[in-house]
Amino acid sequence: MSTTIRIDHLARVEGHGGVTVEMEGGAVRGVQFDVFEGARLLEGLVKGRSYEDISPVLSSICAICSVAHSLTSLKATENAFGVEVSPQTEALRDLLSLGESIESHALHLFFLAIPDYLNYPSAVALAADNLPAVQLGLRLKKLGNTIQETVGGRAVHPVNAVLGGFGRVPGFDQLAELRAALAGAAADCETMLEIVAGLPAASFFRAGIAFGALVSPREYGYYAGEEVTMALDGESETIPAPEYKRFTNERAVPHSHAKHSTYNGRPYMVGSLARLVVNRARLGERGLAAMKRLGLRFPPDNPTDNNKAQAVELVNDVDRALRIVESLLEHGLKDEPPVPVAPRAGAGTGITEAPRGILIHSYVYDEAGRLTAADVITPTAINAASIEDHLRRAAENAAPGEEAALTRAFEMIVRAYDPCISCSVHVVRRGHDG
Amino acid sequence: MSKPTAGIFGLTGCAGDQLVILNCEDELLDLVNLLDLRDFLMATSANDTRCSLDVAFVEGAVMSRRDEETLERIRQRSRFLVAIGACAVWGGVAAQESNGNHAALLEDVYGPLGRQYDAIPARALHELVKVDLNITGCPIEKSQILAAIANLLQGDPPLLPQYAVCAECRMRENNCLLIEKGSVCCGPLTAAGCEARCPALRIPCIGCRGPADDVNTASAWAMFEEKGYTRADVDRKLRTFAPKGGRA
């Protein structure tokens, strides 16, 4: 008997995507993570434009990752022109990306993922029975947005981060307010951990998983770093950013129109869990304690543990953001203008960690600073192959005839990856009925 | 009085305008109590996809046949349709390919397979259906969407500024980036409502809200020329977010 399970339009994800799994008897015939977000062709549209225009346009690829797109774009252009930014700019960019991650993780955990675990269709429905949990999620989300507004000038599509630095460095009073908000969030982080620790287990299969993450050179973060570590079966390899094609290796595959990224022929996972695999030794004390408390084991063998990893990061991010703000306040903020940027012909690659994984922008400029080629590879595009692999494993592992349970499992697996489908400019869409 | 039924939808875009609504952390729980939110796929998996709606908020541009069908269905079931964000109002950043090379661009980004995809050049909502209210911005401003919803709940027409960013910039007493620094600032021609966020950060306006109605165009062009910019230089900037200019 053949069965097709189709989830036409996934709810509670950012963007438009679906899942189709075809099964015959106990065998899985085909698995597709479909993306039917319209093609916006932004990489093509920025060709020929001046270096100053690139970051604001490419930041509009995605809202929830707009800080990551913006900073990755700046990093790529600055690498192409050999621009060195100040330590204060580095610290503020670190802080800005922590703000994005706090907002995104709080949104994803409380509004998109936790309702799954507790069998609610939405956070609004959850609020009817557990208002404090939803209010807690909103407070943490707002904290992330406050950081983005203070440092980036706006919560969605930040405007203040520019080539060479910031338009206007936040003032002492603004950062002092932020310090108070961050210090006040410690109790919320504790309650959030309790909620996540108390969620029912979600395990649809166990298997070895390959991971990839940007190496945090100092403390655990999202912005700094120029190398990516691929970890697979207890072995790892570290690859410099300009050689990113060694692990993206995008190719068209016959069963799906999505270009798939593989490393040594295997799909791999990027995002919170992957970052913990690569960078967990760089976590602060609170982050380490959270990791222990949630019982995460390494190497991880269950992709839904990505939700626990998000909770660990949320704790660590709030703590680290507070320490950055304290240090900036202690050392005094300089109202410095952005360092001057002189365009030249050349190529530059920037890699950062978006909340949902590695984000790559790679550009080529001509001598006048006009962009001649742009390559943008998003975490959801990288994760697409791994999502399909894990949907297949869940289908193979399921008891026969349990379609409803399987549909729910598929949704939970996809959502655990925190996919951002607008972002996946490289995941090529298929027709809705294709 | 029963609560008005509402839906929030996204066509092709970055979901930033829906995110701005979710970013109203202090107002969100009140909002869901004031509106009978029936269809909001980004936030809930329990949606009524057929019921009639008193008001529909739609973000994103129309960039596929699927988007066309979705928008037409939304229009048919909605009494009042609000376009939210520069993509829905103006076509947005993806509508820049004004020279009609869509097929070549598709192939450039996606390879030979690109030509098979359900992808059409970006259009604003008003190019396909009647739009009852446009709330622009990339993304929209929280204050404007909340005020518009409050107005609609009271049965009042929402008021949106018709003047340019320059007006708000003067009110904030920022130094003028165009007159004093000679930067290409799109403030004189761009719709206000952002409280001149960028110039206040010493960053020239990039026109993300699209053109304003009530502007002194001749004086703005004269000022740009005086600072040594050609019409083409400024036009290119202005047309990044609102390539199709001129309100419908």
XYZ file of C-alpha atoms in Angstrom:
682
model
C 0.000 0.000 0.000
C 1.385 3.384 -0.855
C 0.768 6.474 1.201
C 1.703 10.083 0.625
C 1.884 12.398 3.588
C 1.792 15.968 2.462
C 1.922 19.035 4.654
C 0.913 21.699 2.190
C 1.861 24.807 4.024
C 3.825 24.599 7.238
C 2.484 26.847 9.948
C 4.594 28.592 12.535
C 7.692 28.854 10.387
C 9.008 31.975 8.777
C 8.180 31.852 5.062
C 6.401 29.393 2.820
C 7.334 25.717 2.882
C 5.854 22.243 2.919
C 6.744 18.592 3.340
C 5.934 15.632 1.120
C 6.810 12.063 2.108
C 5.863 9.111 -0.095
C 5.812 5.676 1.503
C 5.152 2.233 0.135
C 4.645 -0.506 2.698
C 7.396 0.058 5.223
C 9.718 1.694 2.675
C 10.158 5.402 2.191
C 10.056 6.226 -1.516
C 10.621 9.929 -1.510
C 11.104 12.830 0.888
C 10.828 16.478 -0.045
C 11.196 19.600 2.006
C 9.478 21.950 -0.419
C 10.126 25.623 -0.552
C 7.726 27.703 -2.554
C 8.778 31.095 -1.369
C 8.943 33.302 -4.445
C 12.349 33.900 -5.962
C 13.426 37.449 -5.200
C 16.705 37.290 -7.128
C 18.311 39.880 -4.897
C 21.833 38.618 -5.545
C 21.267 39.267 -9.225
C 19.777 42.689 -8.573
C 22.737 44.028 -6.603
C 25.155 43.372 -9.449
C 26.608 46.597 -10.749
C 25.649 48.526 -7.623
C 28.103 50.450 -5.512
C 29.603 48.820 -2.380
C 27.719 51.243 -0.123
C 24.327 49.991 -1.300
C 24.921 46.270 -0.858
C 24.293 45.698 2.852
C 20.939 47.539 3.079
C 19.592 45.732 0.016
C 20.816 42.253 0.954
C 19.698 42.694 4.575
C 16.191 42.681 3.144
C 16.571 39.020 2.155
C 15.190 38.180 5.573
C 13.704 40.014 8.518
C 14.367 37.667 11.383
C 18.004 37.265 10.302
C 18.401 40.854 9.120
C 21.214 41.633 11.567
C 23.088 38.537 10.427
C 22.635 39.425 6.746
C 23.665 42.987 7.387
C 26.785 42.111 9.418
C 27.818 39.250 7.120
C 27.527 41.595 4.167
C 29.660 44.243 5.908
C 32.232 41.593 6.822
C 32.452 40.368 3.205
C 32.877 43.888 1.805
C 35.374 44.888 4.512
C 37.365 41.706 3.796
C 37.365 42.556 0.084
C 38.710 46.080 0.740
C 41.047 45.160 3.599
C 39.190 47.300 6.168
C 39.985 46.771 9.874
C 37.305 47.967 12.270
C 37.950 49.139 15.832
C 37.685 46.851 18.886
C 34.687 48.927 20.008
C 32.952 48.224 16.681
C 33.736 44.520 17.082
C 32.212 44.537 20.561
C 29.097 46.412 19.424
C 28.631 44.078 16.459
C 28.970 41.095 18.818
C 26.337 42.662 21.062
C 24.018 43.408 18.133
C 24.156 39.801 16.955
C 23.493 38.559 20.506
C 20.383 40.766 20.484
C 19.215 39.168 17.257
C 19.790 35.693 18.633
C 17.946 36.430 21.897
C 14.932 37.778 19.992
C 14.943 34.978 17.448
C 15.402 32.162 19.984
C 12.699 33.552 22.289
C 10.314 33.888 19.334
C 11.112 30.435 18.066
C 10.979 28.644 21.405
C 7.871 30.262 22.839
C 5.837 31.004 19.721
C 6.818 28.399 17.176
C 8.270 25.335 18.962
C 6.982 24.998 22.550
C 3.324 24.946 21.400
C 4.299 21.746 19.504
C 5.604 20.013 22.589
C 2.545 20.949 24.641
C 0.037 20.270 21.864
C -1.224 23.793 21.298
C -1.796 25.298 17.855
C -0.219 28.615 18.848
C 1.246 30.687 21.656
C -2.052 32.568 21.832
C -3.845 29.299 22.593
C -1.102 28.456 25.087
C -1.607 31.854 26.730
C -5.208 30.945 27.573
C -3.896 28.161 29.864
C -0.439 29.413 30.762
C -0.280 33.176 30.471
C 2.930 33.582 32.530
C 4.901 31.347 30.144
C 3.843 33.395 27.120
C 4.485 36.682 28.934
C 7.938 35.393 29.842
C 8.608 34.600 26.186
C 7.465 38.087 25.204
C 9.758 39.704 27.789
C 12.827 37.808 26.565
C 11.917 38.564 22.961
C 11.555 42.239 23.784
C 14.955 42.217 25.490
C 16.545 40.985 22.257
C 14.722 43.681 20.311
C 15.811 46.360 22.776
C 19.452 45.403 22.129
C 18.857 45.524 18.375
C 17.141 48.907 18.630
C 19.816 50.363 20.914
C 22.773 49.200 18.841
C 21.286 48.681 15.372
C 18.822 51.566 15.354
C 15.894 49.303 14.454
C 14.739 45.808 15.440
C 14.024 44.608 11.898
C 16.530 45.617 9.202
C 19.075 47.445 11.346
C 20.298 50.702 9.848
C 23.051 51.812 12.211
C 25.674 49.152 11.361
C 27.548 50.450 8.332
C 30.839 49.776 6.556
C 33.675 50.576 8.941
C 31.589 50.879 12.096
C 28.380 52.537 13.242
C 26.525 55.650 12.094
C 26.122 56.737 15.673
C 27.605 54.872 18.634
C 24.958 54.315 21.346
C 25.189 56.742 24.246
C 26.167 55.952 27.833
C 22.603 56.363 29.097
C 21.205 54.020 26.464
C 23.728 51.341 27.405
C 23.108 51.883 31.108
C 19.396 51.208 30.493
C 20.323 48.112 28.544
C 22.532 46.932 31.408
C 19.610 47.194 33.799
C 17.294 45.301 31.419
C 19.876 42.533 30.920
C 20.652 42.212 34.618
C 16.926 41.981 35.323
C 16.505 39.091 32.876
C 18.482 36.515 34.878
C 15.361 35.287 36.698
C 13.443 34.982 33.411
C 16.268 32.902 31.966
C 16.045 30.593 34.975
C 12.260 30.145 34.536
C 12.700 29.626 30.797
C 15.160 26.803 31.530
C 12.662 25.221 33.917
C 9.983 25.300 31.226
C 12.271 23.768 28.608
C 13.572 21.143 31.053
C 9.963 20.149 31.764
C 8.918 19.656 28.120
C 7.981 16.116 27.097
C 10.752 14.283 25.255
C 10.602 14.438 21.474
C 12.589 11.696 19.828
C 11.675 10.273 16.444
C 14.932 8.446 15.729
C 18.515 8.470 16.926
C 21.427 8.626 14.523
C 24.890 10.088 14.035
C 24.586 13.661 12.754
C 27.169 15.778 10.951
C 27.480 19.399 12.117
C 29.051 22.633 10.914
C 29.596 25.916 12.770
C 31.710 29.052 12.701
C 34.521 28.750 15.253
C 34.158 31.379 17.983
C 37.731 32.631 18.392
C 37.229 33.884 21.925
C 33.881 33.775 23.661
C 30.793 31.959 22.422
C 29.113 34.231 19.898
C 27.693 34.748 16.438
C 29.674 37.525 14.765
C 33.403 36.961 15.258
C 35.293 34.180 13.511
C 36.915 33.394 10.183
C 36.905 29.574 10.193
C 34.257 26.879 10.098
C 34.588 23.513 11.803
C 32.859 20.484 10.317
C 32.314 17.697 12.843
C 31.370 14.209 11.759
C 31.634 10.805 13.452
C 34.009 12.031 16.149
C 36.337 13.673 13.624
C 36.546 17.297 12.667
C 38.094 19.579 10.098
C 38.513 23.342 10.246
C 38.180 25.290 7.002
C 38.997 28.998 6.434
C 36.098 31.211 5.297
C 37.362 31.897 1.741
C 37.301 28.133 1.078
C 33.602 27.870 1.979
C 32.768 26.022 -1.227
C 34.419 22.947 0.282
C 31.491 22.568 2.642
C 28.666 24.169 0.721
C 29.273 22.400 -2.534
C 25.791 23.303 -3.704
C 24.399 20.971 -6.282
C 21.083 20.252 -7.924
C 19.603 16.882 -6.961
C 17.040 14.955 -9.016
C 14.401 14.379 -6.314
C 14.175 17.999 -5.253
C 14.763 21.333 -6.847
C 16.577 22.469 -3.721
C 20.283 22.884 -4.195
C 21.783 20.753 -1.464
C 24.850 21.440 0.588
C 26.944 18.488 1.638
C 30.309 17.933 3.242
C 32.185 14.845 2.078
C 28.931 13.746 0.505
C 26.906 13.966 3.723
C 24.201 16.405 4.683
C 24.938 18.307 7.883
C 23.122 20.361 10.422
C 23.816 24.027 11.244
C 22.324 26.121 14.053
C 22.271 26.075 17.846
C 23.071 22.397 18.333
C 25.914 22.578 15.797
C 27.348 25.623 17.568
C 27.331 23.770 20.878
C 29.127 20.851 19.213
C 31.872 23.167 17.960
C 32.021 25.965 20.546
C 30.641 24.648 23.839
C 34.025 25.045 25.538
C 33.619 28.814 24.959
C 30.328 29.061 26.866
C 30.248 31.159 30.014
C 29.492 29.651 33.420
C 25.758 30.156 33.136
C 25.632 28.661 29.672
C 27.612 25.619 30.815
C 25.309 25.133 33.791
C 22.260 25.388 31.497
C 23.745 22.773 29.170
C 24.243 20.392 32.083
C 20.782 21.050 33.434
C 19.098 20.210 30.134
C 21.122 16.995 29.928
C 22.543 17.590 26.458
C 24.982 14.854 25.496
C 27.711 14.981 22.878
C 27.848 14.036 20.112
C 24.101 14.707 19.800
C 21.994 12.070 18.044
C 18.558 13.733 18.030
C 17.884 16.835 15.893
C 15.009 18.039 18.095
C 17.656 18.656 20.780
C 18.248 21.820 18.762
C 15.423 23.351 20.825
C 17.315 22.597 24.050
C 20.449 24.050 22.492
C 18.514 27.252 21.755
C 17.564 27.468 25.425
C 21.218 27.046 26.446
C 22.210 29.789 24.032
C 19.478 32.079 25.274
C 20.915 31.857 28.799
C 24.472 32.302 27.583
C 23.565 35.159 25.222
C 21.823 37.230 27.906
C 24.784 36.708 30.227
C 27.368 37.552 27.587
C 25.439 40.600 26.345
C 25.430 41.901 29.919
C 29.192 41.434 30.203
C 29.818 43.243 26.896
C 27.636 46.165 27.968
C 29.374 46.326 31.371
C 32.773 46.328 29.719
C 31.766 49.067 27.245
C 30.438 51.192 30.086
C 33.542 50.595 32.154
C 36.005 51.451 29.379
C 33.998 54.417 28.151
C 32.305 54.694 24.778
C 34.080 56.631 22.067
C 31.791 58.491 19.673
C 33.981 57.342 16.811
C 32.997 57.709 13.125
C 33.206 54.626 10.878
C 36.742 53.961 9.613
C 37.125 55.199 6.019
C 36.604 52.626 3.305
C 38.561 52.773 0.037
C 37.161 50.460 -2.645
C 39.506 48.312 -4.692
C 39.154 45.369 -7.043
C 38.968 42.107 -5.164
C 36.957 39.367 -3.557
C 35.785 39.046 0.028
C 33.916 36.424 2.002
C 32.100 36.979 5.279
C 30.708 34.219 7.469
C 28.689 34.695 10.650
C 26.253 32.585 12.605
C 22.646 33.641 12.030
C 20.397 32.399 14.862
C 19.650 29.349 12.694
C 23.196 28.627 11.501
C 26.065 29.552 9.212
C 25.397 32.444 6.857
C 27.813 33.177 4.011
C 28.095 36.247 1.793
C 30.842 36.261 -0.813
C 31.384 39.174 -3.197
C 33.610 40.253 -6.057
C 34.126 43.989 -6.681
C 35.694 45.885 -9.560
C 38.231 48.715 -9.008
C 35.447 51.327 -8.741
C 33.768 49.347 -5.946
C 30.922 48.072 -8.073
C 29.749 44.580 -7.270
C 30.366 42.126 -10.104
C 29.339 38.865 -8.394
C 27.493 37.925 -5.220
C 26.971 34.541 -3.620
C 24.690 34.240 -0.597
C 24.303 30.895 1.162
C 21.805 30.748 3.993
C 21.521 28.330 6.905
C 18.139 27.027 5.824
C 19.524 26.233 2.373
C 22.341 24.296 4.057
C 19.911 22.544 6.414
C 17.511 21.485 3.645
C 19.431 18.273 2.867
C 19.725 17.391 6.546
C 16.009 18.061 7.125
C 15.146 15.667 4.308
C 17.530 13.066 5.666
C 15.952 13.322 9.106
C 12.387 13.218 7.774
C 13.338 10.008 5.985
C 14.787 8.489 9.143
C 11.701 9.428 11.155
C 9.459 7.877 8.500
C 11.510 4.669 8.452
C 11.463 4.502 12.220
C 7.711 5.037 12.603
C 5.173 2.360 13.432
C 3.076 1.591 10.348
C -0.336 3.194 9.983
C 0.245 6.091 12.345
C -0.194 8.869 9.880
C -1.333 11.559 12.289
C 1.573 10.891 14.644
C 3.969 10.890 11.725
C 2.634 14.188 10.382
C 3.174 15.748 13.786
C 6.692 14.251 13.928
C 7.516 15.729 10.523
C 6.312 19.157 11.577
C 8.280 19.010 14.814
C 11.468 17.953 13.044
C 11.232 20.723 10.471
C 10.358 23.309 13.108
C 13.175 22.165 15.404
C 15.600 23.324 12.708
C 14.076 26.788 13.051
C 13.871 27.135 9.284
C 13.763 30.574 7.817
C 12.373 30.132 4.385
C 12.478 33.727 3.149
C 16.143 33.488 3.855
C 16.698 30.480 1.718
C 17.253 32.413 -1.478
C 19.296 29.472 -2.600
C 16.751 26.774 -1.846
C 15.140 26.605 -5.183
C 11.394 26.439 -5.010
C 9.313 23.837 -6.637
C 5.779 24.351 -7.883
C 3.166 23.790 -5.216
C 1.928 20.661 -6.933
C 5.294 19.747 -8.403
C -20.314 44.290 19.462
C -18.586 41.212 18.091
C -14.882 41.416 17.446
C -13.865 42.084 13.840
C -12.467 39.038 12.065
C -8.939 39.520 10.784
C -6.204 37.737 8.883
C -2.485 38.414 8.504
C -0.823 37.117 5.368
C 2.573 37.090 3.697
C 3.228 36.865 -0.028
C 6.832 36.925 -1.258
C 9.069 38.983 0.997
C 11.142 38.824 4.122
C 8.234 38.462 6.615
C 9.528 41.625 8.290
C 6.152 43.305 8.490
C 4.551 40.293 10.155
C 7.576 40.262 12.448
C 6.951 43.914 13.362
C 3.441 42.879 14.464
C 4.915 40.030 16.549
C 7.436 42.551 17.886
C 4.635 44.536 19.562
C 5.453 42.593 22.723
C 3.643 45.014 25.024
C 0.485 45.153 22.896
C 0.318 41.685 21.343
C -1.912 40.019 23.926
C -4.319 42.983 23.841
C -4.296 42.889 20.070
C -5.330 39.240 19.943
C -8.134 40.068 22.393
C -9.455 42.967 20.317
C -9.363 41.178 16.977
C -10.802 37.793 16.141
C -7.623 36.641 14.419
C -8.746 33.762 12.195
C -5.879 33.262 9.793
C -2.218 33.957 10.645
C -0.091 31.114 9.370
C 3.189 32.516 10.636
C 1.911 32.350 14.224
C -0.603 29.531 14.453
C -1.388 26.170 12.923
C -5.142 26.448 13.656
C -6.364 28.645 10.808
C -9.714 29.121 9.125
C -8.603 29.608 5.543
C -12.066 30.196 4.079
C -14.061 32.427 6.428
C -14.876 35.982 5.427
C -12.705 38.627 7.053
C -13.462 42.160 8.127
C -9.857 43.110 7.596
C -6.837 41.478 5.958
C -3.248 42.658 6.366
C -1.034 41.523 3.505
C 2.726 41.865 3.279
C 5.103 40.992 0.453
C 5.055 41.447 -3.293
C 3.300 39.281 -5.871
C 6.127 37.225 -7.375
C 4.535 33.928 -8.403
C 1.290 32.575 -9.849
C 0.707 31.119 -6.407
C 0.964 34.627 -4.905
C -1.554 35.891 -7.493
C -4.050 33.194 -6.520
C -3.472 33.747 -2.808
C -4.008 37.497 -3.113
C -7.161 37.084 -5.181
C -8.597 34.671 -2.599
C -7.742 37.098 0.220
C -9.404 39.970 -1.654
C -12.550 37.941 -2.265
C -13.010 37.092 1.400
C -12.043 40.479 2.891
C -14.050 43.647 3.345
C -10.994 45.830 3.944
C -7.535 45.020 2.598
C -4.432 46.675 4.031
C -1.102 46.456 2.187
C 1.696 46.445 4.783
C 5.312 47.202 3.929
C 7.207 48.577 0.940
C 6.944 45.289 -1.016
C 3.137 45.196 -0.805
C 2.767 48.950 -1.356
C 5.482 49.575 -3.956
C 6.822 46.214 -5.118
C 9.885 46.606 -2.886
C 13.538 45.758 -3.437
C 12.792 42.763 -5.656
C 10.967 44.972 -8.171
C 14.184 46.729 -9.201
C 14.565 44.747 -12.403
C 12.727 47.394 -14.368
C 14.535 46.604 -17.597
C 12.601 43.376 -18.026
C 15.388 40.826 -17.757
C 13.545 38.531 -15.334
C 14.299 35.287 -17.206
C 17.995 36.086 -17.440
C 18.121 36.954 -13.737
C 16.398 33.695 -12.789
C 18.962 31.767 -14.759
C 21.773 33.823 -13.290
C 20.761 33.036 -9.694
C 19.366 29.509 -10.053
C 21.048 28.146 -13.170
C 19.269 26.608 -16.185
C 16.524 25.147 -13.927
C 15.529 28.717 -13.023
C 13.446 29.133 -16.162
C 11.053 26.397 -15.024
C 10.141 28.004 -11.722
C 6.883 29.647 -10.791
C 8.451 33.091 -10.721
C 7.192 36.331 -12.216
C 8.436 39.941 -11.898
C 7.468 41.604 -8.613
C 4.264 43.610 -8.455
C 2.673 45.654 -5.704
C -0.764 44.559 -4.474
C -2.583 47.501 -6.046
C -1.468 46.325 -9.461
C -3.709 43.270 -9.053
C -6.490 44.072 -6.609
C -8.179 47.001 -4.913
C -6.203 48.029 -1.832
C -8.110 49.941 0.853
C -5.126 51.193 2.822
C -1.374 51.332 2.235
C 0.976 51.309 5.235
C 4.476 51.624 3.857
C 7.925 51.058 5.344
C 10.727 48.524 5.140
C 9.578 47.366 7.542
C 6.388 49.127 8.709
C 6.565 51.138 11.928
C 4.958 49.603 15.015
C 3.332 52.916 15.934
C 1.638 53.193 12.539
C 0.226 49.686 12.369
C -1.049 49.924 15.958
C -2.605 53.343 15.366
C -4.193 52.139 12.123
C -5.709 49.114 13.866
C -7.003 51.342 16.670
C -8.553 53.711 14.089
C -10.176 50.850 12.205
C -11.607 49.447 15.448
C -13.160 52.853 16.135
C -14.438 53.151 12.584
C -12.135 56.083 11.831
C -9.990 56.389 8.713
C -6.313 55.907 9.649
C -4.156 58.995 9.173
C -0.722 58.505 7.662
C 1.755 61.324 7.001
C 1.772 62.680 3.455
C 4.866 64.824 4.041
C 8.530 63.902 3.604
C 11.135 62.531 6.017
C 12.737 66.013 5.960
C 9.825 67.377 8.007
C 10.438 64.873 10.797
C 14.196 65.322 10.504
C 13.840 69.100 11.081
C 11.630 68.422 14.100
C 14.405 66.298 15.589
C 16.872 69.094 14.884
C 19.312 66.801 13.094
C 22.110 68.315 11.062
C 21.156 68.125 7.386
C 23.220 65.443 5.654
C 22.391 66.802 2.192
C 22.973 70.526 2.749
C 25.813 70.318 5.269
C 27.608 67.138 4.201
C 26.563 66.819 0.574
C 25.441 63.185 0.996
C 22.731 61.753 -1.253
C 19.932 61.735 1.308
C 16.517 60.658 0.000
C 14.734 62.449 2.860
C 13.295 65.323 0.757
C 11.273 62.927 -1.418
C 10.585 59.972 0.902
C 7.387 59.374 2.879
C 7.693 60.273 6.574
C 6.581 58.150 9.492
C 9.971 56.803 10.593
C 10.818 59.921 12.621
C 13.877 60.324 10.416
C 15.504 57.325 12.038
C 18.503 57.117 9.710
C 19.481 60.795 9.507
C 19.234 60.875 13.309
C 21.965 58.205 13.260
C 23.951 60.335 10.760
C 23.044 57.909 7.990
C 21.500 59.313 4.789
C 17.920 58.237 4.049
C 17.834 55.424 1.487
C 14.161 55.910 0.673
C 12.921 52.627 2.150
C 9.394 53.991 2.676
C 8.874 55.035 -0.924
C 7.867 58.455 -2.280
C 5.871 61.045 -0.313
C 2.879 62.797 -1.858
C 3.339 66.241 -0.435
C 6.852 67.301 -1.485
C 8.515 70.157 -3.285
C 10.054 68.063 -6.025
C 11.534 70.954 -7.999
C 13.380 72.298 -4.980
C 14.677 68.835 -4.057
C 16.062 68.213 -7.539
C 17.656 71.664 -7.555
C 19.365 70.875 -4.247
C 20.662 67.525 -5.508
C 22.005 69.223 -8.642
C 23.642 71.951 -6.593
C 25.477 69.223 -4.647
C 26.734 67.708 -7.901
C 24.414 64.730 -8.281
C 22.716 63.844 -11.532
C 19.097 62.877 -11.692
C 20.197 59.313 -12.525
C 22.340 59.070 -9.339
C 19.432 60.024 -7.129
C 16.852 58.114 -9.119
C 18.789 54.917 -8.681
C 18.758 55.345 -4.899
C 15.104 56.331 -4.824
C 14.063 53.381 -6.905
C 15.696 50.739 -4.702
C 12.639 50.203 -2.524
C 9.931 51.756 -4.679
C 11.043 51.064 -8.250
C 7.633 51.861 -9.610
C 7.370 55.284 -7.903
C 4.225 57.452 -8.129
C 1.292 56.419 -5.979
C -1.455 54.445 -7.685
